GROMACS .gro file of C-alpha atoms in nm:
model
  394
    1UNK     CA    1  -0.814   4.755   5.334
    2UNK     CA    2  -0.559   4.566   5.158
    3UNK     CA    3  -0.720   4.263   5.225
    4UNK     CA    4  -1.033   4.363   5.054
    5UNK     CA    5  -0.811   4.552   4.740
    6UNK     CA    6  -0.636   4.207   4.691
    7UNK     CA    7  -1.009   4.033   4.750
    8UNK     CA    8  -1.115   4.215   4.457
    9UNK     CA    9  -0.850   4.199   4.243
   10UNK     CA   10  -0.848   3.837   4.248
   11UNK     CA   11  -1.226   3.861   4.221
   12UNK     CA   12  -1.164   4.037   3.926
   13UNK     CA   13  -0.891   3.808   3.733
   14UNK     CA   14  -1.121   3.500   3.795
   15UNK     CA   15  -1.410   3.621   3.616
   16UNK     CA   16  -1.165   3.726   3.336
   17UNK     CA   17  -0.998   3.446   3.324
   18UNK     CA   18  -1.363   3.184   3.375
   19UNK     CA   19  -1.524   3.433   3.097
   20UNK     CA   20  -1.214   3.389   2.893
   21UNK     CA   21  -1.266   2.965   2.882
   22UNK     CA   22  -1.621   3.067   2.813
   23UNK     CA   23  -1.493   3.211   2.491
   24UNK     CA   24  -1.256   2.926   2.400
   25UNK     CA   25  -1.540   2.712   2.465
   26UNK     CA   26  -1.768   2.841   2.301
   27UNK     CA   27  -1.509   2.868   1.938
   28UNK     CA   28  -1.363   2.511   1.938
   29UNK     CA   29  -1.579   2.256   1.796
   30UNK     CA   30  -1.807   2.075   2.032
   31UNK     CA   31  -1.989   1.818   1.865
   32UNK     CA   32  -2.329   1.654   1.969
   33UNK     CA   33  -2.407   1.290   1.820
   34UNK     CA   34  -2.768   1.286   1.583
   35UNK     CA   35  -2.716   0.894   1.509
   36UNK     CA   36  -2.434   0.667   1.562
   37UNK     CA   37  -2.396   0.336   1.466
   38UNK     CA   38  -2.195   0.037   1.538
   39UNK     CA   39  -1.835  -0.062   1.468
   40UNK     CA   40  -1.548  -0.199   1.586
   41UNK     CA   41  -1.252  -0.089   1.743
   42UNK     CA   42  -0.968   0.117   1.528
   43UNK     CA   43  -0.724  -0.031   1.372
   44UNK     CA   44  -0.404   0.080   1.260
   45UNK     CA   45  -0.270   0.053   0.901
   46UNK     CA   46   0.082   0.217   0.991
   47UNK     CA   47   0.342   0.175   0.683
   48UNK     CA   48   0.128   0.040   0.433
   49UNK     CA   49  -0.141   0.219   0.139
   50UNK     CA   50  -0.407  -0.062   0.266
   51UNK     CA   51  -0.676   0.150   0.333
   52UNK     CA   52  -0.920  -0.003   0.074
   53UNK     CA   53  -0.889  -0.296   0.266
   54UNK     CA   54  -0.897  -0.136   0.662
   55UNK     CA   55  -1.214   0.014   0.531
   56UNK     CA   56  -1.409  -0.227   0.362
   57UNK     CA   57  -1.325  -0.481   0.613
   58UNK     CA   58  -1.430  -0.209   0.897
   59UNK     CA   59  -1.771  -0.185   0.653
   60UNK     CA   60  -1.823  -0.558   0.628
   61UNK     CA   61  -1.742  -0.583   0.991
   62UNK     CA   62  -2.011  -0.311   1.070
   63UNK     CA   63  -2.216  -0.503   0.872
   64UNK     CA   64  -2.206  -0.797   1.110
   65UNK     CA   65  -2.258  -0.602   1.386
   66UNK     CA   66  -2.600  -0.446   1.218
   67UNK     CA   67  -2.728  -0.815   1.125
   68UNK     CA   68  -2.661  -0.990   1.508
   69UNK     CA   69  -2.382  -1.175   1.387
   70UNK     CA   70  -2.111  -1.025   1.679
   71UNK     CA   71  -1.855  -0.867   1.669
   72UNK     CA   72  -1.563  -0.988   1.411
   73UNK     CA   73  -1.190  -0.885   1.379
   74UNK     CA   74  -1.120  -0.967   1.057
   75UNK     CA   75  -0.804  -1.017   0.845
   76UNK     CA   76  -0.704  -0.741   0.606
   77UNK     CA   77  -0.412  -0.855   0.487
   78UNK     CA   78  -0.557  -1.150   0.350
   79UNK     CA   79  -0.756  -0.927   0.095
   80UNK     CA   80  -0.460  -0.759   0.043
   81UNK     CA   81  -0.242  -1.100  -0.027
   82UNK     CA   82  -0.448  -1.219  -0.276
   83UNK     CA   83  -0.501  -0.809  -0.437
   84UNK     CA   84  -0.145  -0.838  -0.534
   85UNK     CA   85  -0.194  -1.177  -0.696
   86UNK     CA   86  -0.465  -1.065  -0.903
   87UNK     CA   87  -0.352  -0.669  -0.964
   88UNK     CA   88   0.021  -0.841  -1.101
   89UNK     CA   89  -0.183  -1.085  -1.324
   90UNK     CA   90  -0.353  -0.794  -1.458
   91UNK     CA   91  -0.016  -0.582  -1.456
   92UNK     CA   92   0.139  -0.842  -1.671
   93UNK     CA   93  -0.168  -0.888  -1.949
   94UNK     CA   94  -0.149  -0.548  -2.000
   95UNK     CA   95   0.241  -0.555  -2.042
   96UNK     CA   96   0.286  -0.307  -1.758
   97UNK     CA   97   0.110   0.014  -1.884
   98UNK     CA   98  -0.172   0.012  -1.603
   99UNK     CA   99  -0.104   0.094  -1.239
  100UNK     CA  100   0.049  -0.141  -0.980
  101UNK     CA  101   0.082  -0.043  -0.617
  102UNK     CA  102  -0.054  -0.115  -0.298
  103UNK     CA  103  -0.376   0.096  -0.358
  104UNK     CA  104  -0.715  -0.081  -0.434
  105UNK     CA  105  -1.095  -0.001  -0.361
  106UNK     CA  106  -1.377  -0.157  -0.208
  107UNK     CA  107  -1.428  -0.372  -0.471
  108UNK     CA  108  -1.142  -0.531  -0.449
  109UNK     CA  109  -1.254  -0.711  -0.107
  110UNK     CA  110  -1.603  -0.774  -0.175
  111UNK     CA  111  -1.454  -0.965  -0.484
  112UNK     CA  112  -1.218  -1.128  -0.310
  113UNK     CA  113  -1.423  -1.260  -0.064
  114UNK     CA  114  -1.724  -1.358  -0.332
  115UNK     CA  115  -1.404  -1.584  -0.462
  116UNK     CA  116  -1.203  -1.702  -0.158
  117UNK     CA  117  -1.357  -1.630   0.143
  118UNK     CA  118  -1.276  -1.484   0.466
  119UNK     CA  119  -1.006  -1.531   0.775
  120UNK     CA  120  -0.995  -1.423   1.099
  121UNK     CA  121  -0.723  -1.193   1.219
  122UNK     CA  122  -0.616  -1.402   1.540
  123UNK     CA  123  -0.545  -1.665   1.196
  124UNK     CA  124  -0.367  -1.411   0.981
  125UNK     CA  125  -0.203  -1.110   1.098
  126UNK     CA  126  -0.012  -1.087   0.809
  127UNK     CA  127   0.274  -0.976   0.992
  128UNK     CA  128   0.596  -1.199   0.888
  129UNK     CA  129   0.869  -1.027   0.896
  130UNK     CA  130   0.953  -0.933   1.262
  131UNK     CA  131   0.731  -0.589   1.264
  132UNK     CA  132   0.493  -0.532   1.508
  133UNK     CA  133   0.261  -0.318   1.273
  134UNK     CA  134   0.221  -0.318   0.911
  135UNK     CA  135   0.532  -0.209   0.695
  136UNK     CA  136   0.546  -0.269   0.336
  137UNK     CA  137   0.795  -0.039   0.206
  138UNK     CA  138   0.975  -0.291   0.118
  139UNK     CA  139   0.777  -0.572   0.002
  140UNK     CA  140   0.573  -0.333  -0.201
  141UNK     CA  141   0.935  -0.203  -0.358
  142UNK     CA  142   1.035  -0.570  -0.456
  143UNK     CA  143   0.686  -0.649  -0.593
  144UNK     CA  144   0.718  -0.330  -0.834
  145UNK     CA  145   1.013  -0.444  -1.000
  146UNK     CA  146   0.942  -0.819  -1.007
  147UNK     CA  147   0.621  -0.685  -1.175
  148UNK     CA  148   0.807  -0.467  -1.445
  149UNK     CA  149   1.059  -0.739  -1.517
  150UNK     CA  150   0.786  -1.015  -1.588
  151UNK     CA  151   0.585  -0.751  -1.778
  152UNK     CA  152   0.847  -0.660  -2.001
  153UNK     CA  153   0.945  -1.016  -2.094
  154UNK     CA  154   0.937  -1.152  -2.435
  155UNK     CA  155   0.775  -1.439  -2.311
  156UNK     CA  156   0.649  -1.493  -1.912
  157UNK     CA  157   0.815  -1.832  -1.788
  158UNK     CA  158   0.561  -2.052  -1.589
  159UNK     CA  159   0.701  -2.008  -1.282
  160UNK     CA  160   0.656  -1.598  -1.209
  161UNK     CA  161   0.363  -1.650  -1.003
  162UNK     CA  162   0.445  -1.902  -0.791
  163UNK     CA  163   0.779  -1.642  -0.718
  164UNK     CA  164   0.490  -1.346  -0.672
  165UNK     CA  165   0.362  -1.593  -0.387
  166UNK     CA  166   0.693  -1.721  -0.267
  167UNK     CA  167   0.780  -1.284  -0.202
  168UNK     CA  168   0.404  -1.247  -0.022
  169UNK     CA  169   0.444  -1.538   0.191
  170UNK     CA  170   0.765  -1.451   0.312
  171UNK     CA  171   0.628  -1.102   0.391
  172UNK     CA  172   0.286  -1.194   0.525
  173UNK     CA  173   0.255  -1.520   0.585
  174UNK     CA  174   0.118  -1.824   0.386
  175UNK     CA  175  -0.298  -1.806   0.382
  176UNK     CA  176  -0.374  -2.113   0.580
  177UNK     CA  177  -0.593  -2.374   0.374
  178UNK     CA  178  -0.770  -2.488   0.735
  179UNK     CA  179  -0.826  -2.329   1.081
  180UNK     CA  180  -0.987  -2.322   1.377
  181UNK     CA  181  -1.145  -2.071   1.518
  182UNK     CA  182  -1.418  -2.060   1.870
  183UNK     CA  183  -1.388  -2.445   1.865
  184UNK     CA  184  -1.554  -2.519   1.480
  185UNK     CA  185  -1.305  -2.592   1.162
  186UNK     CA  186  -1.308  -2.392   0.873
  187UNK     CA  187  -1.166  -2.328   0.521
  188UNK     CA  188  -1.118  -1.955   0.409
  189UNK     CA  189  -1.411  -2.018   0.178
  190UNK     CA  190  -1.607  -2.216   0.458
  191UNK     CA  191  -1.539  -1.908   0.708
  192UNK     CA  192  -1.663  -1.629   0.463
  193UNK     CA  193  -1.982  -1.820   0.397
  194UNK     CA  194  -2.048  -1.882   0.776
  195UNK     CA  195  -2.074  -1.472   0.809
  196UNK     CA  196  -2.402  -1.457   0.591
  197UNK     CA  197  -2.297  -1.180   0.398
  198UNK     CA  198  -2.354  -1.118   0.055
  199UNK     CA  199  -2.096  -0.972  -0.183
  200UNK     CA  200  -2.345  -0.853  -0.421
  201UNK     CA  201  -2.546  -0.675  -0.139
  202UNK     CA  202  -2.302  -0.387  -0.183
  203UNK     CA  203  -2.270  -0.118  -0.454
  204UNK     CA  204  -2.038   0.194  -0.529
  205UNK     CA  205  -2.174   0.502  -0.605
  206UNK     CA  206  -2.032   0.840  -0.675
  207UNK     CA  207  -2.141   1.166  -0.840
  208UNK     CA  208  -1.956   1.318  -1.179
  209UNK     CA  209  -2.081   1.531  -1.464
  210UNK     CA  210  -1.882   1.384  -1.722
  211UNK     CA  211  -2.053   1.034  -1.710
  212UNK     CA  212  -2.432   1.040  -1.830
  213UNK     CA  213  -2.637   1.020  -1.424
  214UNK     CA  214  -2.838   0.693  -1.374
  215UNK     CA  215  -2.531   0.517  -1.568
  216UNK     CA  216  -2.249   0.294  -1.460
  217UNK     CA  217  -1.917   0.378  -1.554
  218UNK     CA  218  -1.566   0.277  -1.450
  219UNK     CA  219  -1.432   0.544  -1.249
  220UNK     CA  220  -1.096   0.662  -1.385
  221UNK     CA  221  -0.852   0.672  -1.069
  222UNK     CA  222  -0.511   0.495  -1.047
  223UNK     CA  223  -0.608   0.248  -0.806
  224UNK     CA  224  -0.915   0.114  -1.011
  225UNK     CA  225  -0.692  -0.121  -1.217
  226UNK     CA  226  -0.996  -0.403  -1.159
  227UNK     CA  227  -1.166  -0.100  -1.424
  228UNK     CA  228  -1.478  -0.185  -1.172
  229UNK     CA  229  -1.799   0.039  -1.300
  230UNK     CA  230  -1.957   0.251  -1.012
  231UNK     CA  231  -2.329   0.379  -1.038
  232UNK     CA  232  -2.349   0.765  -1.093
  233UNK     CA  233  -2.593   0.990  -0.868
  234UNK     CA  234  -2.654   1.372  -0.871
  235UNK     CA  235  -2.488   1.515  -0.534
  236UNK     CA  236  -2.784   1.563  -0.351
  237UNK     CA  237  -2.869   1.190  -0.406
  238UNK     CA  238  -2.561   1.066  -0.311
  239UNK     CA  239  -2.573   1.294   0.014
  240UNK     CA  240  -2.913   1.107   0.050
  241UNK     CA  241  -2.827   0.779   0.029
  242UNK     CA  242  -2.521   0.841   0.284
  243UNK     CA  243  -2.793   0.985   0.507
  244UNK     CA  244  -3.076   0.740   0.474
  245UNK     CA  245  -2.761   0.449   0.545
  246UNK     CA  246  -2.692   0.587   0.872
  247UNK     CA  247  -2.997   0.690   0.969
  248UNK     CA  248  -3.155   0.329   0.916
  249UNK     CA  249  -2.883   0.169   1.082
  250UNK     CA  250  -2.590   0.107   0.845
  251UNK     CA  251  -2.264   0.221   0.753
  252UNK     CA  252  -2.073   0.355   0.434
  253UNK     CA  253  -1.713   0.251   0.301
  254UNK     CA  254  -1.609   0.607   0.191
  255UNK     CA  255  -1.329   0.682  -0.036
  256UNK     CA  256  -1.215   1.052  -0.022
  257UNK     CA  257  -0.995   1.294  -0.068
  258UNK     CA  258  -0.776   1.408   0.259
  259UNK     CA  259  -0.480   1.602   0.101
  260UNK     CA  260  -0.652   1.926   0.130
  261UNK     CA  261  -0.548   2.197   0.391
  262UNK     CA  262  -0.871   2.153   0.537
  263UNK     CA  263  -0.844   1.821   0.659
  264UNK     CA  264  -0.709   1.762   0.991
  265UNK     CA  265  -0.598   1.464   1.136
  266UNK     CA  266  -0.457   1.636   1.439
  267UNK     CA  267  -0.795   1.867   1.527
  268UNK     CA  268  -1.026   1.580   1.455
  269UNK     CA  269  -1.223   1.776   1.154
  270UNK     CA  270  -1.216   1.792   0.815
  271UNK     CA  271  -1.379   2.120   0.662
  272UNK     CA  272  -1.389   2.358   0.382
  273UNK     CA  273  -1.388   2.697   0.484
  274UNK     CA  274  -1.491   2.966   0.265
  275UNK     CA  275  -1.261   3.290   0.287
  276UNK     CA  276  -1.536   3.494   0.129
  277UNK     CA  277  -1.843   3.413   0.368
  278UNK     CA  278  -1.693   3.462   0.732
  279UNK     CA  279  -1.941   3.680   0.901
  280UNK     CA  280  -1.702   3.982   1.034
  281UNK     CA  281  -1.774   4.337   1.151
  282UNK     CA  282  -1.603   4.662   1.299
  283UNK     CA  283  -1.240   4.630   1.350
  284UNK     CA  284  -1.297   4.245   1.258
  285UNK     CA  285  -1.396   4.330   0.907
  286UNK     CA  286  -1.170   4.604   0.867
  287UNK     CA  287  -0.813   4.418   1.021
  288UNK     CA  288  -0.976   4.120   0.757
  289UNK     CA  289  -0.946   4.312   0.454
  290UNK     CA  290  -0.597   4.420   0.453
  291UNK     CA  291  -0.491   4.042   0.573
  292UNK     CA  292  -0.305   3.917   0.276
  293UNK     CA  293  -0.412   3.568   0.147
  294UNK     CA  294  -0.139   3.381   0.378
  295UNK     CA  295  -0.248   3.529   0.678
  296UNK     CA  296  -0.618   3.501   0.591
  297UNK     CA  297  -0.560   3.111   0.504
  298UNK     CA  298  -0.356   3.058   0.828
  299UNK     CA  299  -0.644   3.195   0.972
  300UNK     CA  300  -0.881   2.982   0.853
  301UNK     CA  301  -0.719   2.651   0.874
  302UNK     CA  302  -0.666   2.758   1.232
  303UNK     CA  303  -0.938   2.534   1.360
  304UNK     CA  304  -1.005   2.683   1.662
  305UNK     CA  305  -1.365   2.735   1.567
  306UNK     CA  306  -1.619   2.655   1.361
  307UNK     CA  307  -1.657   2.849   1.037
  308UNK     CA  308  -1.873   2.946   0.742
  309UNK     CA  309  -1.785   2.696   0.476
  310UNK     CA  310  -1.819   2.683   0.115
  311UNK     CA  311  -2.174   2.569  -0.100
  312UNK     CA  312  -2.048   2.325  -0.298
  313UNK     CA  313  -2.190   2.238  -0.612
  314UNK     CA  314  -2.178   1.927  -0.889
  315UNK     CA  315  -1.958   2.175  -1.047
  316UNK     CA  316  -1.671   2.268  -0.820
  317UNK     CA  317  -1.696   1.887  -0.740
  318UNK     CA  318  -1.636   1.813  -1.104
  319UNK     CA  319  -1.380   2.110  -1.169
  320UNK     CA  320  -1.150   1.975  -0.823
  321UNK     CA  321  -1.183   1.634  -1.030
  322UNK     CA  322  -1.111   1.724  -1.367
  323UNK     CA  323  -0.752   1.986  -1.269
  324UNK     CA  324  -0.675   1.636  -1.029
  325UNK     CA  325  -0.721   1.886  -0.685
  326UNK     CA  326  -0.941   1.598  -0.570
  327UNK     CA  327  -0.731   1.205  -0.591
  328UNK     CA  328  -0.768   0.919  -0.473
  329UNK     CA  329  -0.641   0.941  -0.146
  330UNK     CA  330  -0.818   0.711   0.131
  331UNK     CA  331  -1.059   0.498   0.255
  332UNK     CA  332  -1.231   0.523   0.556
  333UNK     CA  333  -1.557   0.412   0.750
  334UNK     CA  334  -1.845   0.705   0.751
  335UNK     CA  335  -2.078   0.522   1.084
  336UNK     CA  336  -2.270   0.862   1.243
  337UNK     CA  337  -2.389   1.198   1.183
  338UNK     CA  338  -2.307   1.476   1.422
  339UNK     CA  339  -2.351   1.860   1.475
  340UNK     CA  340  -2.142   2.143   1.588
  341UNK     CA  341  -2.264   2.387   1.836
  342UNK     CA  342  -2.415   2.594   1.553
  343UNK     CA  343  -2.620   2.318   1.389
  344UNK     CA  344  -2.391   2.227   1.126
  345UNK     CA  345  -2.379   1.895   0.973
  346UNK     CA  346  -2.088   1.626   1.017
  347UNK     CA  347  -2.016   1.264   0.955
  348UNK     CA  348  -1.853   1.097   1.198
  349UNK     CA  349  -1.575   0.908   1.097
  350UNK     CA  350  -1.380   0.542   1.218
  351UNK     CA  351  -1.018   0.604   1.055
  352UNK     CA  352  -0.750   0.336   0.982
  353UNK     CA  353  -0.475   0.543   1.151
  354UNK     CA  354  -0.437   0.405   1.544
  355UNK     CA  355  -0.628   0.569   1.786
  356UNK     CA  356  -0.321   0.860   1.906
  357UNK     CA  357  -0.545   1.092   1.777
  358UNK     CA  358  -0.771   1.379   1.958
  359UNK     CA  359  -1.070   1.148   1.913
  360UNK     CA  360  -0.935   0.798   1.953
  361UNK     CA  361  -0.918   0.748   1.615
  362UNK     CA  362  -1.260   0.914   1.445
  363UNK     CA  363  -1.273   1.235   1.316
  364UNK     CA  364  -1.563   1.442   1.189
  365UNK     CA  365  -1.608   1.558   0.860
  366UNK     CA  366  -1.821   1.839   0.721
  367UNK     CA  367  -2.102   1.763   0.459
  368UNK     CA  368  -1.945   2.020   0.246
  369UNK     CA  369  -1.638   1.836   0.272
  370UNK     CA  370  -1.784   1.500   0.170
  371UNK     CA  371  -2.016   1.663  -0.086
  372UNK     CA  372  -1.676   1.847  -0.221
  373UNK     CA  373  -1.411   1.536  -0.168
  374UNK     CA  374  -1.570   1.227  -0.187
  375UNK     CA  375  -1.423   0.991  -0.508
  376UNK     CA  376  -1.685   0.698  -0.421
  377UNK     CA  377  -1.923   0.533  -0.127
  378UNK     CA  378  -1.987   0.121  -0.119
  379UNK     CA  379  -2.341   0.113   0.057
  380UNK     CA  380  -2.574  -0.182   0.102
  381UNK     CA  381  -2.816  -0.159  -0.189
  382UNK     CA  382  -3.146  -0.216   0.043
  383UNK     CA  383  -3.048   0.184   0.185
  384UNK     CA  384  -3.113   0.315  -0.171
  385UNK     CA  385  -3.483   0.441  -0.220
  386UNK     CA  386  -3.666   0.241  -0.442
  387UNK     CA  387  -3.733   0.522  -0.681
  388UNK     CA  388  -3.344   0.548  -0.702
  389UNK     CA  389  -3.315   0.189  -0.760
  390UNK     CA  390  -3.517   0.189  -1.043
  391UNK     CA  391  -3.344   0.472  -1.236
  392UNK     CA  392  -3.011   0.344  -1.178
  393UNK     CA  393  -3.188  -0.037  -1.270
  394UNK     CA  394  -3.056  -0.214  -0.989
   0.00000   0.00000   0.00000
């Protein structure tokens, strides 16, 4: 009789415990791939604010995957050597009252390599100064105040910007003037033509109500000290166009915001949950309501499940803007679309951040959080309908 009680009870506590991980299972995110597209493997930016560069190089290098060229490792640092050449040229015209850090944009590499080129990153690491990943706490300190000093000079002497380069090279290396690479001899310039890509393939694009739509305008964040002009879209278009990319095949540079308390590195999602729409009843609803906001927000940013999020609109977008709730935080590479297990839309993300991460390195990101978040895409122009093409007069 015992036998059988025990029997039983263990019969019992297994189906508890198998329709418990039923539950769990059924709450965390599980995500199904629609489309996914090419890319290559993660890198890892570490101690540096080189994301524009990780990303747009990740883009361009997606971008030779999608035309049969192979697969590429590229150098970022070499966009970002000759960034910090231009952006302290720029610094110093303008006697040191625009921005000058680390940060850049998209631009700033498809310019670059319309002007010098292209290097692999077996050629240039940039990695000089006995680090095995990127650090540039330092180097980007002493390039501040070298900056100030020559911008505040009565008059610049000749020699400042051969001392910018003498500071860069000692951190990241000289740019070679001739390499080899898979048995052929190039020049930067040489290389970046051999890839077949076109600089002026590639657009930006974002979505703001205080700029007139179907206009270019110069998008006023910190890190656009180039003052480049980005093409403005209503939301649903620029939802589109991200979209239409991926499903035809390519990939989007996307710069976005990823300070909010719905972005998650560490759960792999990035969401915007909307306290007012959760779909609770009986005790739910009723324990809900006397929450106080703390406990309801720890609640929500939980991620343990999937949850109603908010409908954003070209307002909220423009209101986060405007009170500076949405910066210019980060670039990344958007290369999929995904679901949930309740049919919700996500874009699948390639990150700049090593691959200890739940996902290796991706992450998946609501629409709503794109729609809400997102400063600016760079997309190929050929993805962009033709009837958008012609309002925007590209």
């Amino acid at each position: 009789m015992k036998k059988l009680f025990f029997a039983l009870l263990f019969g019992v506590m297994l189906f508890q415990a198998q329709a418990q991980d039923k539950k769990e299972q059924k709450d965390v995110y599980t995500f199904t791939t629609v489309k996914e597209n090419p890319y290559t493997p993660v890198k890892n930016q570490s101690h540096s604010s080189t994301c524009w560069s990780f990303s747009t190089v990740a883009f361009l290098e997606s971008e030779l995957l999608r035309t049969g060229k192979g697969e590429y490792d590229l150098s970022d640092m070499f966009y970002v050597y000759y960034d910090y050449m231009q952006k302290m040229e720029q610094y110093v015209r303008f006697h040191g009252t625009i921005n000058f850090g680390a940060g850049g944009g998209s631009r700033d590499v498809t310019q670059i390599l319309k002007q010098y080129g292209a290097v692999p990153e077996s050629v240039y690491a940039g990695l000089n100064y006995g680090e095995p990943k990127h650090n540039h706490d330092e180097m980007d300190k002493i390039l501040k105040e070298y900056a100030q000093i020559i911008a505040s000079s009565k008059k610049p002497s000749t020699a400042w910007k051969t001392v910018e380069a003498s500071i860069l090279d000692s951190y990241l290396g000289k740019i070679p003037t001739e390499f080899e690479y898979k048995g052929k001899k190039y020049t930067p310039k040489t290389f970046g033509q051999s890839l077949g890509l076109n600089p002026d393939d590639y657009v930006e694009i974002g979505s703001y109500m205080h700029h007139p739509y179907y206009s270019q305008f110069i998008l006023e964040i910190e890190d656009n000290w180039r003052f480049d002009k980005i093409y403005n879209v209503q939301l649903d278009e620029m939802i589109k166009i991200i979209d239409d990319a991926i499903n035809s095949g390519y990939t989007v540079a996307w710069g976005s915001d990823v300070s909010e308390k719905g972005f998650s590195w560490k759960n792999g999602v990035a969401v915007v949950p909307d306290m007012d729409r959760q779909d609770l009843s009986g005790t739910d609803m009723d324990r809900w309501t006397k929450m106080s906001e703390k406990d309801k927000e720890a609640q929500l940013f939980s991620f343990d499940k999937p949850l109603k999020e908010k409908t954003i609109t070209p307002e909220m977008r423009q209101q986060a803007f405007d009170n500076f709730e949405t910066t210019d935080d980060h670039g990344m590479l958007i290369y999929g679309i995904a679901k949930d297990q309740n049919g919700n839309k996500y874009y699948m993300v390639k990150n700049s951040w090593g691959t200890d991460s739940k996902y290796k390195g991706i992450f998946y990101a609501s629409e709503a959080f794109v729609k809400y978040k997102t400063t600016s895409i760079m997309v190929n122009k050929n993805v962009i309908s033709a009837d958008l093409k012609k309002k925007l007069g590209l």
